Coordinates of C-alpha atoms in Angstrom, one line a residue:
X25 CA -20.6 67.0 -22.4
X26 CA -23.6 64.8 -23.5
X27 CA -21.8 63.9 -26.6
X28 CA -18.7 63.3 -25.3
X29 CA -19.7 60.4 -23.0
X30 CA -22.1 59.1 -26.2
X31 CA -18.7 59.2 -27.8
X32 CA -16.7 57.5 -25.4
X33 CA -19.4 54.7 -24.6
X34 CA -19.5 53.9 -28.7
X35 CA -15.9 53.6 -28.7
X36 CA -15.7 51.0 -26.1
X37 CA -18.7 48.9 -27.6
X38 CA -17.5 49.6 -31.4
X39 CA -14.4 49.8 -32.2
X40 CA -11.6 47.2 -31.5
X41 CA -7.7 47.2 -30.6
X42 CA -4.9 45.2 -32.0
X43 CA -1.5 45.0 -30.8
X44 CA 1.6 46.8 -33.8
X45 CA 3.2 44.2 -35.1
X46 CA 6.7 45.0 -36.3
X47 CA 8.5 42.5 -38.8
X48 CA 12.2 42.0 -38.2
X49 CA 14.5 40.4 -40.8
X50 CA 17.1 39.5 -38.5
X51 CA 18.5 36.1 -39.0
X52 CA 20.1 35.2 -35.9
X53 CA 16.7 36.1 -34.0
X54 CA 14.8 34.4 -36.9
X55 CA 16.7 31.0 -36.1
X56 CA 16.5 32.1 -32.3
X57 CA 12.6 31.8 -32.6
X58 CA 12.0 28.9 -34.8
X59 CA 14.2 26.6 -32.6
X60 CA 12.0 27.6 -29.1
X61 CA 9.0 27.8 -31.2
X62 CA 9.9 24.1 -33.0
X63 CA 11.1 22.9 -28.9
X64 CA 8.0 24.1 -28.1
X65 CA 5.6 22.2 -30.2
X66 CA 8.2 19.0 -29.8
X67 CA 7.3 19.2 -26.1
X68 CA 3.5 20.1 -27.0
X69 CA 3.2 16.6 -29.4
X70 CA 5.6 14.4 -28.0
X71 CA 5.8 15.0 -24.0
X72 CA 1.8 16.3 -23.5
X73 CA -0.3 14.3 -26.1
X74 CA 2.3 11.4 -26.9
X75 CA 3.4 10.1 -23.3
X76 CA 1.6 12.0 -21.1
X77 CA -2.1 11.4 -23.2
X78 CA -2.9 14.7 -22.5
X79 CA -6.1 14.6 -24.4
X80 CA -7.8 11.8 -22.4
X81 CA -9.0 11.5 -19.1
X82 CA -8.1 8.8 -16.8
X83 CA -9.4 7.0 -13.7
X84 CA -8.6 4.6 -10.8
X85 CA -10.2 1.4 -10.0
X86 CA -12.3 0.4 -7.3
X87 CA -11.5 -3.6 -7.1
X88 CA -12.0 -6.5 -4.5
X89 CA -9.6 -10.2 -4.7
X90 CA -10.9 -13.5 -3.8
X91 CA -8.3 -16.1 -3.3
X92 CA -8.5 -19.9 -3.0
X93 CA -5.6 -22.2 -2.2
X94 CA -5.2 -26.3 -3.2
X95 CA -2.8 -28.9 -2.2
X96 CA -2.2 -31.5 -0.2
X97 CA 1.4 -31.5 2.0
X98 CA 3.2 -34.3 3.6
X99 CA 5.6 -34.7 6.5
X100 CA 7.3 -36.8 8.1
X101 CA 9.4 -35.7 11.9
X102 CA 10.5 -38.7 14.0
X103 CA 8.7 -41.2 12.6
X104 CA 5.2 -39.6 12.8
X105 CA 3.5 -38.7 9.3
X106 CA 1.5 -36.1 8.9
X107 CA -1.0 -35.1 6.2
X108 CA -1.3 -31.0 5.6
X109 CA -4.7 -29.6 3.6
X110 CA -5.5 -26.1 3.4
X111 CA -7.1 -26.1 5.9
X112 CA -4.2 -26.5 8.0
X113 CA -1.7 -24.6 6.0
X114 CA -3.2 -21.3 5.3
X115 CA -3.2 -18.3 7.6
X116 CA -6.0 -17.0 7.3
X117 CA -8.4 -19.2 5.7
X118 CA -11.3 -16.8 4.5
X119 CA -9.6 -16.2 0.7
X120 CA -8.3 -13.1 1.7
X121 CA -6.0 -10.7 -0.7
X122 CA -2.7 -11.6 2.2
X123 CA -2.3 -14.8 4.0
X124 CA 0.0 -17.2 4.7
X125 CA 1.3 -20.5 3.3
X126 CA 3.4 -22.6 5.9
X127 CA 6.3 -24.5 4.4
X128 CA 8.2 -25.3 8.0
X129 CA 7.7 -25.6 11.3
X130 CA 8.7 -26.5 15.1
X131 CA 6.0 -28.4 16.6
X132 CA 6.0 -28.7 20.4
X133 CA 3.3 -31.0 21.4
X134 CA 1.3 -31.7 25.1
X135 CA 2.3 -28.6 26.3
X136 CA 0.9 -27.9 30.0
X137 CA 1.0 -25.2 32.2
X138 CA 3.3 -25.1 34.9
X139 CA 6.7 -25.1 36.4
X140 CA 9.8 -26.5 34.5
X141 CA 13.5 -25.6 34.1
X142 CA 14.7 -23.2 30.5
X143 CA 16.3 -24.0 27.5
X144 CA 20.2 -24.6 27.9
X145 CA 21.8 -21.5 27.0
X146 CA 19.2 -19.9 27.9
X147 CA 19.5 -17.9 31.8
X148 CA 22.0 -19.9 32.5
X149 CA 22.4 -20.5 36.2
X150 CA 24.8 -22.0 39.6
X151 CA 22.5 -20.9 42.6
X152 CA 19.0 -20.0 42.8
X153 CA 20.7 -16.1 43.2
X154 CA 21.2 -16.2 40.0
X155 CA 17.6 -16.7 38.3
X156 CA 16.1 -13.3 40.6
X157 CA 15.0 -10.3 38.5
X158 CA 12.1 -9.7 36.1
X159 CA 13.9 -8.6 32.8
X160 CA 13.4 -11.7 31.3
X161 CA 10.9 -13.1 28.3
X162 CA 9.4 -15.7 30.6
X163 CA 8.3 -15.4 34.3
X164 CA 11.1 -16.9 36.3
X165 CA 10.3 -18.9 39.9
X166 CA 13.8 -17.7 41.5
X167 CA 14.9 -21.1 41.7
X168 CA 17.7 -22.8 39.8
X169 CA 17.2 -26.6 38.6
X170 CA 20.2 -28.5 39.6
X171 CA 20.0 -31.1 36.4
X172 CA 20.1 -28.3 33.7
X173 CA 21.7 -25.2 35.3
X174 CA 18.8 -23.0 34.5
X175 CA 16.5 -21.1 36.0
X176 CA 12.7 -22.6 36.9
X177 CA 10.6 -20.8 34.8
X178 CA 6.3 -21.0 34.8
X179 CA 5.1 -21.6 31.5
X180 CA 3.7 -23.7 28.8
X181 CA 5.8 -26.7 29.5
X182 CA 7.9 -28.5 28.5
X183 CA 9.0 -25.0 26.8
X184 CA 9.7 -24.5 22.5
X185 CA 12.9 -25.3 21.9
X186 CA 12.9 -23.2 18.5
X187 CA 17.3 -22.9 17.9
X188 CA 17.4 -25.3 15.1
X189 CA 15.3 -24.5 12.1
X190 CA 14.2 -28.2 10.2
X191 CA 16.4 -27.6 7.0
X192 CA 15.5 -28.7 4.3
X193 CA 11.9 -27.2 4.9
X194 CA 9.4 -29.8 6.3
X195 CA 6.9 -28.7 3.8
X196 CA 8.4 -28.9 0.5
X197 CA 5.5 -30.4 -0.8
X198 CA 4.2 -26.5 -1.1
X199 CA 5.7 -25.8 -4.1
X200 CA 3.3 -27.5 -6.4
X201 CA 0.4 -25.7 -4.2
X202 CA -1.8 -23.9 -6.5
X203 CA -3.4 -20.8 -6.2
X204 CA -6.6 -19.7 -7.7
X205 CA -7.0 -15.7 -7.5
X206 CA -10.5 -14.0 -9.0
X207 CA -10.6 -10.1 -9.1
X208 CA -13.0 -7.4 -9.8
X209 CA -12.6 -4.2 -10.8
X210 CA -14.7 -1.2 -11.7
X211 CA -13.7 2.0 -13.4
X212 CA -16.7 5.0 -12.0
X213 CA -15.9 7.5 -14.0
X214 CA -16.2 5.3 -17.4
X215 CA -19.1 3.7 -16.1
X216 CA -16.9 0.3 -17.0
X217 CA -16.6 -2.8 -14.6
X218 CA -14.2 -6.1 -15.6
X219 CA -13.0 -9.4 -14.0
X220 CA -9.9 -11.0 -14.4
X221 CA -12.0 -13.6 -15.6
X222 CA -11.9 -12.1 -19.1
X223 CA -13.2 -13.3 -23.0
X224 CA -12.1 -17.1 -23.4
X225 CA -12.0 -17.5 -19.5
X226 CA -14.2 -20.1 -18.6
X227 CA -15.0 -22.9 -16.7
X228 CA -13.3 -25.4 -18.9
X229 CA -10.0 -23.7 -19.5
X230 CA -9.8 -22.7 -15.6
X231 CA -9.8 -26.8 -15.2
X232 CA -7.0 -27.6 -17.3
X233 CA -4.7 -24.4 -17.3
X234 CA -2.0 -23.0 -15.2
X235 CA -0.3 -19.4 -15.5
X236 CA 2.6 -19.1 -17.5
X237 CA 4.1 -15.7 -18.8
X238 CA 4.1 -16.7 -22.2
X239 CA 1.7 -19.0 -23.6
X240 CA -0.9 -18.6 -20.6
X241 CA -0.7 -14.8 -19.1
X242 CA -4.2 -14.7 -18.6
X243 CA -4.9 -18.0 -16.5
X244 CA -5.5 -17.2 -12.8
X245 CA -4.5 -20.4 -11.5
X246 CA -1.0 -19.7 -10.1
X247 CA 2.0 -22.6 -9.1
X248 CA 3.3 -21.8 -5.8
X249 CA 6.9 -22.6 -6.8
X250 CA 6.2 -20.8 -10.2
X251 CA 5.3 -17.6 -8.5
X252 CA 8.6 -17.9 -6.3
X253 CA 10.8 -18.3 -8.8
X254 CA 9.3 -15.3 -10.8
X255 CA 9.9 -13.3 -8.0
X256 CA 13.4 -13.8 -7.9
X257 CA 13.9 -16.2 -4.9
X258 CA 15.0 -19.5 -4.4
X259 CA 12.1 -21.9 -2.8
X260 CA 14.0 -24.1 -1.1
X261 CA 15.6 -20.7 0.9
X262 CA 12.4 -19.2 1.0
X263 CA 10.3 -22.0 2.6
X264 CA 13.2 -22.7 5.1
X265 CA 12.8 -19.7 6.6
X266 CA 9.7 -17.6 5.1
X267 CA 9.7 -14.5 3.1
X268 CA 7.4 -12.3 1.8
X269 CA 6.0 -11.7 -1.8
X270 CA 3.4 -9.9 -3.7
X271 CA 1.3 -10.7 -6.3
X272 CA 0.6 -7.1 -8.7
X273 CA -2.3 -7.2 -10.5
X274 CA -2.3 -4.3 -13.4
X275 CA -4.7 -3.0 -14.9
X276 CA -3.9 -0.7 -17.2
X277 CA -6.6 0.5 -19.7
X278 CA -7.3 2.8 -22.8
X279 CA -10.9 2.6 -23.5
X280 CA -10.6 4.8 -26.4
X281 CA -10.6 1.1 -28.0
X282 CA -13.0 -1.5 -27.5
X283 CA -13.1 -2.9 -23.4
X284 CA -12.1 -6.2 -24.7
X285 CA -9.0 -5.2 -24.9
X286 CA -8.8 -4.3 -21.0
X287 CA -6.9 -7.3 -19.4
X288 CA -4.6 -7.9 -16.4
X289 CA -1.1 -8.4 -16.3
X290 CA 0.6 -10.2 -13.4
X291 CA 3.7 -9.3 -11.6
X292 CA 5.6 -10.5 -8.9
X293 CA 8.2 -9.2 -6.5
X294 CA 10.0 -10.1 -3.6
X295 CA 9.0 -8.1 -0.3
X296 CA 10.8 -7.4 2.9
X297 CA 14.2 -8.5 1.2
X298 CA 16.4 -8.7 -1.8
X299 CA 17.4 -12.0 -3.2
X300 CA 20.3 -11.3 -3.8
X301 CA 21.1 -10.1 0.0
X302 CA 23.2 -12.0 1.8
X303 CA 21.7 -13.5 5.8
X304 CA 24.5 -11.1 7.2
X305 CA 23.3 -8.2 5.3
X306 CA 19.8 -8.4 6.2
X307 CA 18.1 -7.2 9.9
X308 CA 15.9 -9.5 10.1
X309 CA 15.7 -13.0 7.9
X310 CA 12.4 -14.9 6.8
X311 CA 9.0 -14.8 8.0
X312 CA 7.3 -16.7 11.0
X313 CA 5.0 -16.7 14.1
X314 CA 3.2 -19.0 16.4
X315 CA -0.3 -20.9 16.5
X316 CA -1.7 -22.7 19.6
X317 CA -4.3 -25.3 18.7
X318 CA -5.8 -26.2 23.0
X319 CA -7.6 -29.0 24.1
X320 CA -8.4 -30.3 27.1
X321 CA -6.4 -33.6 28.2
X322 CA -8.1 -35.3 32.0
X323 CA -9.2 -32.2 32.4
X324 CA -6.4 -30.6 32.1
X325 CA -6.0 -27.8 29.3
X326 CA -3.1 -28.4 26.9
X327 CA -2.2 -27.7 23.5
X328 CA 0.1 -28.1 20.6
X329 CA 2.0 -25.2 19.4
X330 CA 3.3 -24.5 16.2
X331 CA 6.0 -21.9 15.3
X332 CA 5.1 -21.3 11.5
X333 CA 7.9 -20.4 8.9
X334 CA 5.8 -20.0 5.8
X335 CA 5.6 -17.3 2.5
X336 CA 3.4 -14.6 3.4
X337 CA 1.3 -13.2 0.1
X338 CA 0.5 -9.7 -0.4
X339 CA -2.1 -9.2 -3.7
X340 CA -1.7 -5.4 -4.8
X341 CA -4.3 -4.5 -7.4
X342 CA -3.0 -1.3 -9.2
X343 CA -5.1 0.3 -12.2
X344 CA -5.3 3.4 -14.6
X345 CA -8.1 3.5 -17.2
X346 CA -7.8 6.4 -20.2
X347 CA -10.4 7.9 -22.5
X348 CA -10.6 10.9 -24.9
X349 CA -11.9 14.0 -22.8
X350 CA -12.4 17.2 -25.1
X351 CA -11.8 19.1 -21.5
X352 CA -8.6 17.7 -21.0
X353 CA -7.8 18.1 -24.7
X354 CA -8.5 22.0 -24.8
X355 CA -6.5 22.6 -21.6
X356 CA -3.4 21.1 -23.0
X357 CA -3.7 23.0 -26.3
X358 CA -4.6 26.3 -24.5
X359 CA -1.3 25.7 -22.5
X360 CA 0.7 25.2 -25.4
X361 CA -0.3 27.8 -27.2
X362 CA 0.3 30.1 -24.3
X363 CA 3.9 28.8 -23.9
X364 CA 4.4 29.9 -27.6
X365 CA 4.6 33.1 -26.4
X366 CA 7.7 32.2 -24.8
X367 CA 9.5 32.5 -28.7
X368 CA 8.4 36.0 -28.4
X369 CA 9.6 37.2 -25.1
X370 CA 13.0 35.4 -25.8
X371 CA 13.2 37.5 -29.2
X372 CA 12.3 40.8 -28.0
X373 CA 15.6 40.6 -25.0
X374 CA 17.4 39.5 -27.8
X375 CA 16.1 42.3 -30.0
X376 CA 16.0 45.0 -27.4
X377 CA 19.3 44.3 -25.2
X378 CA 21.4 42.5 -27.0
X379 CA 21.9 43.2 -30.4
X380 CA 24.0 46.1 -32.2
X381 CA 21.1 48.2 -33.5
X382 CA 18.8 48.0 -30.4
X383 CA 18.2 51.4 -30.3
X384 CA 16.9 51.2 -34.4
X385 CA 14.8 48.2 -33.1
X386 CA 13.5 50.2 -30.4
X387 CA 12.6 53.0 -32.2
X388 CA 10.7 50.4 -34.4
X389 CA 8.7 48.8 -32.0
X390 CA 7.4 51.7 -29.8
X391 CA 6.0 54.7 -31.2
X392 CA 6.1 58.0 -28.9
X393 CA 3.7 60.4 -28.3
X394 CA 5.0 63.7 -26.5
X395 CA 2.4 65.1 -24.4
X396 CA 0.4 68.6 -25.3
X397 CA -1.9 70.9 -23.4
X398 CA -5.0 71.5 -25.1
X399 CA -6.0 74.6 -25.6

């Protein structure tokens, strides 16, 4: 008994097991496996390593945007002329990655509060019976002003009068704005940090450049009817009645090469719309909303209020860094090899089920063993 368990222990330490291999010349199966073997290893070099860059590792950014607008505008409505800086223009003013650019507007100035009658056409009215109810937009007195035929309403008076939209745009002046945009980006897992602000970047070419696809992608100092037209969109359209755009800043990377050669590339796309949509076609056109600038007037509190039509900028930062991994590497060759095995299984139906002489195969492949008492 001793020895038989001495036995049994050495044999599982010492001795090893292979699989019986069993060569087939068989040309249909031989062509059968070299095609899913040669698919296979197409799939392994071309799909894994090639496009996918199986062997590397990869990374998203971690990145912040600073943005700076310049540009002086000019209007003129009813014989007053008006001078537009940035500070007046841009919505919000603290360089953020989206804000606003005005390019029209509906000024309505020395408004009070108070009592005074609606817009015509709007709650139309005969009697004071018709302006009861509290359904309504504005707060309605019940009483109808015989000189307009509309209800009394209290409000900021006199009230906006926004039906017709200044066309062309009052602020047309805004497409030779220019926009200055600085971003950062760090990579964690590479340990590698970069600014848009790359080699050949400095001070002196910032002064004297301005982005163009072609001869200047790299200059962050953007024309405002530059980046319109890149987009897709017409300005004049698009500052009539606002719109929507955004700025994509790509960083895409492969630092199995020197970080030098990690640069942004600058894209832009229309939001909210299609240019080539149709006013009918769309739910809602162009981009606006209102800004109250109050003062006080004999002690009284007024203000001016603006409804703003202006081209609202979104900056999207997208990244994906890459570098060799020998983890990443191994996996994708240990998969491969493992789907090799598929040539196998795929040959042994064929060879097993399918064929004339399956039985023969059979017999070849499995050996029997019938099963005897010992004695």
């Amino acid at each position: 008994m001793k020895n038989q368990i001495t036995n049994a222990i050495s044999d599982f330490f010492f001795e090893y097991e292979t699989p019986r291999q069993v060569l087939v010349r068989n040309r249909r199966v031989g062509v059968v496996c070299r095609i899913i073997q040669l698919g296979v290893l197409a799939y392994i070099i071309g799909w894994v390593f090639i496009y996918e860059k199986g062997y590397q590792s990869t990374d998203i950014a971690v990145g912040s945007v600073f943005t700076k607008m310049k540009g002086v505008g000019y209007s003129s409505m009813n014989g007053t002329e008006r001078i537009w800086d940035v500070a007046d223009y841009v919505f919000p003013s603290q360089g953020d990655a989206s804000f606003v650019v005005m390019t029209n507007y509906i000024i309505t100035e020395g408004q009070k509060m108070g009592k005074c009658p609606e817009l015509h056409g709007k709650h139309n009215c005969s009697s004071s019976a018709d302006c009861e109810g509290g359904s309504f937009k504005r707060q309605m007195t019940g009483e109808c002003v015989n000189e307009t035929k509309t209800c009394q309403v209290l409000a900021w008076c006199p009230v906006e009068d926004d039906l017709v939209i200044p066309d062309p745009p009052m602020l047309m002046s805004a497409e030779n704005y220019t926009l200055f945009i600085k971003n950062s980006v760090t990579f964690p897992l590479f340990g590698v940090s970069r600014s848009n602000l790359v080699e050949g970047i400095d001070a002196g070419y910032i002064s004297k450049c301005l982005y163009h696809p072609e001869s200047a992608p790299l200059c962050p100092i953007f024309r405002l009817g530059d980046i319109v037209k890149q987009s897709g969109f017409n300005f004049e359209t698009i500052a009539t009645v606002g719109g929507a755009i955004g700025i994509v800043v790509d960083w895409t990377c492969n630092f199995d090469v020197a970080v030098t050669h990690c640069k942004p590339k600058y894209t832009f796309h229309g939001l909210y719309g299609n240019p080539a949509e149709t006013d009918k076609a769309r739910a809602s056109v162009g981009y606006n909303f209102r800004y109250a600038k109050h003062y006080m007037e004999d002690k009284i509190q007024k203000r001016t209020l603006l409804k703003v039509f202006g081209i609202r900028f979104d900056i999207i930062v997208q990244s994906l860094a890459r570098k060799f991994d020998i983890i990443p590497t191994l996996t994708a060759i240990g998969s491969g090899v493992g789907i090799f095995g598929v040539a196998t299984v795929v040959c042994d139906l064929v060879l097993l089920y399918l064929l004339p002489k399956r039985a023969f195969y059979k017999n070849m492949k499995f050996k029997y063993t019938d099963t005897h008492t010992q004695k």
